[in-house]
Amino acid sequence: MEVHLLTRHGSMVMVLFLLVFCSWIPIEVMGRTGATIGNATVSSLSPRVLKIGVLFTLNSVIGRSAKAGVLAAIDDVNANKSILRSTKLEIMLHDTNCSGFLGTVEALQLMENEVVAAIGPQSSGIAHVISHVANELHVPLLSFATDPALVSLQYPYFIRTTPDDYFQMYAIADLVDHYRWREVIAIFVDDDNGRNGISVLGDALAKKRAKISYKAAFPPGAPMSNISDLLNQVNLMESRVYVLHVNPDSGLSIFALAKKIGMMTSGYVWIATDWLPSVLDSMEQVNTDTLNILQGVVALRHHTPDTDLKKSFISNLKSRKNNETAGFNSYAFYAYDSVWLAARALDTFLNEGGNISFSSDPKLQDTNSSMLHFSALRVFDGGDKFLQTILETNFTGVSGPVQFGMDKNLIHPAYDIMNIGGFGTRRIGYWSNYSGLSVTAPEILYLKPPNASASNQHLYSVIWPGETTVTPRGWVFPNNGKPLRIAVPNRVSYLEFVGKDKNPPGVKGYCIDVFEAAIKLLPYPVPTEYILYGHGDRNPSYDDLAYQVAQNNFDAVVGDITIVTNRTRIVDFTQPYMESGLVVVVPVKEIKSSPWSFLKPFTTKMWLVTGAFFLFVGAVVWILEHRHNEEFRGPPRKQIITVCWFSFSTMFFSHRENTVSALGRLVLLIWLWVVLIINSSYTASLTSILTVQQLSSQIEGIDSLISGTQPIGIQEGSFAKKYLTDELNIAPSRIVTLKNMEAYVDALERGPRNGGVVAIVDELPYIQLFMSNTNCKFRTVGQEFTKSGWGFAFQRDSPLAVDLSTAILQLSENGELQKIHDKWLLKRDCTAQLNVEDSNKLSLSSFWGLFLICGVACFLSLVVFFVRVFCQYTRFSPEPEQVDVEIQPRPPRRNLKSTSFKDLMEFVDTKEKEIKERLRNSKRRRSQSLDEQSSSSPS
């Protein structure tokens, strides 16, 4: 509420403070330099002295280091002749005394001195108020306040010269995500800086799917007894990851209380913001007692590059006299660079012709004879231009690059991640908004392309509280004596999965055994209390069970609860321990064997084509073998019988005729291969037909149910009803709720005509058990039309869900999950899918490729055969009955046109051996005749 008041009514707050304190401001303002013209005070072009205000709590961890940095910077600037040559800087140092009230008074008195810029304050509460004054007087405010709510749009003259806590909170969120923690407890001071910083942390964690489970706030200056009570309270909670965002001056006492309570032991995680390194760096040497209470703490420190300039500055600080601190933290660097930022900007401002002048604000003039003298507060006329000059200034200081982005924040915010252990602190990595977590310095990563992917996030090992390097899991069961409240569905059917038991723990079943086995694998004890949900007269609604967990009435649900979309929106599930999906189950009956069952394996067309090919192949083999093989010769009647016998005897590989021709053997080899495949297929199909049970329903799957109008049965309490009506648009009037297994059997046996159902839609595990218990009288048809599983449900973001998922995977890998399944559910396997009788018949479409191969082989063999026959026939001449030895003319070649078909058939019927013998004799006679003619011719 305070933040909103400061934001919406900032002007009113400013005026209130002016009314109260301006009466303290003297009317006569002494010590001004320059000429006064009217209401304006104008300095010369090169003023001899320029005043810069400094506003800190000097006696504080931040103030002591910042004061040393400011004083060193003033000396260095005034000694440097290359900047502000004839002008000296003078600081107006005011102490806020760690009080918002006094700090505001000091700030108003500071503005009376006509300062051109103000450095500070460190307090975000004071910065909110003074920013309104800076806006009105046009004085740039170079502040160390890290409150993310101090944005440039509302406060244009507010310039943050340290990293914004916005980035620090995102660094913590990345750290939490890196170690896979999902909940943290934030302990913080209830002021502007604390509230707004933790608010940003909550947003950053939400982006990592984590959250702040509890915000433990305490007021500034709270007594140690109140903080002790607060720590005891959070110690009873589940989360063991604490983010401590407090003031540097009181933070160590909180760790001392935590150690006293026992919260700095193994299992705890403490993440401190930049306040803790600021405290430790301010000590010349951290004493042993302090280190003992901080063992295992992880903290974030402003990253400043290790440069020669930084080392020289630290050496210079330590050599200065009258230092109020033995060590120097990062605020000394930022204070030093803030003074140099103002000096460089002033030098540029004056070189570009800027004038240092102040004028009265008409809105602050005395009215109605008021006793308050507002005229003491004067407006810096060149403030607008000077502000832009500051924002455009770019140089490298002891803290690193000093340059502002579009949001008026320093570019490249980065943090060192420190771990306190042993005898000191060590750096385990870095964080930057450029590449996230890394073990490489940010200034090196800036030279490479940004890569903030999860695989690129690395840190060195951490020594956690309890001197262990094992990463704490970050949570425990609440230390309030209460076990985990586990809801168990009080089922009335399928009690093998989960049900009530008379013996402890009061529940039993497959799901309970899986859960108990998984719990035993966890590296920590889990106290449990099983609570039956439901009245026991009907199955409870599983959607209601999930809702009860989401409402924190139960911590978890253990049972046969299906992982579906609407439930995952409100609870977290473990890894599925049982695969599931909706299936359709229908009744079956035995079909008695027919005397003609042996004809059923093939369709009619298949039988006809097969028989025709037997005869065709027999004829082809006879043609190819007839001229070569005596077994394929003889009277026509004998040859016909031989062809038929040979054809069908190949079915049983019992043919006794040998093939001698190469073409005949080729055709027979291919045909025997075809016959082998047909025989095997026929045997398998006939076996299936004679042994299989046939469906008595025409339902073939979920599509048949969607297109039909008959009633469908579902299990009471199942999500199947919602799925069928919402997803598949099946009319609710068709849905029949069935209570138990006996109701399943009765509804399926009666059928839709007698008040039953045509089919039942349920999850596969139930159906497998149902079919097993009914001796496979019912079977599933079609495929599973949903894919899901059963898991254990927990409240959102419960870390136990993640650990149990790992345990379930271990059960699956070591075989224990299967053993539990066999113990409760393995009875009889009825999962084989059934086919309708017609689907067992083998049609021609399954074998046309074989017949094609065989037919092509026969055709090619016949072509080759007849080509050879015609070639022989053209060269063949019949053997003459009487041969005249003296006169033997050369027989002419046979004219095919003058040849009768009878002659051709006679030639084909002649044995191959005789034809070849006649051709050889004919050739020999022609040779002898030619020799005789040549010898009888005159010489």
Short mmCIF file of C-alpha atoms in Angstrom, two decimals, residues 246 381 441 450 487 592 648 700 722 788 839 905 929:
data_model
loop_
_atom_site.label_atom_id
_atom_site.label_comp_id
_atom_site.label_asym_id
_atom_site.label_seq_id
_atom_site.Cartn_x
_atom_site.Cartn_y
_atom_site.Cartn_z
CA VAL A 246 17.55 -7.93 4.13
CA ASP A 381 17.97 25.75 -15.19
CA ALA A 441 33.62 -14.25 -16.77
CA PRO A 450 24.64 -14.93 -26.51
CA ALA A 487 -7.16 -40.32 -0.97
CA LYS A 592 -19.61 -75.36 -34.92
CA PHE A 648 -2.62 -82.61 -59.24
CA GLU A 700 -16.14 -53.85 -35.62
CA LYS A 722 -17.40 -37.40 -21.02
CA SER A 788 -3.23 -42.63 -21.87
CA SER A 839 -11.64 -62.37 -43.22
CA MET A 905 1.36 -82.10 -85.70
CA SER A 929 25.79 -86.20 -103.33
#
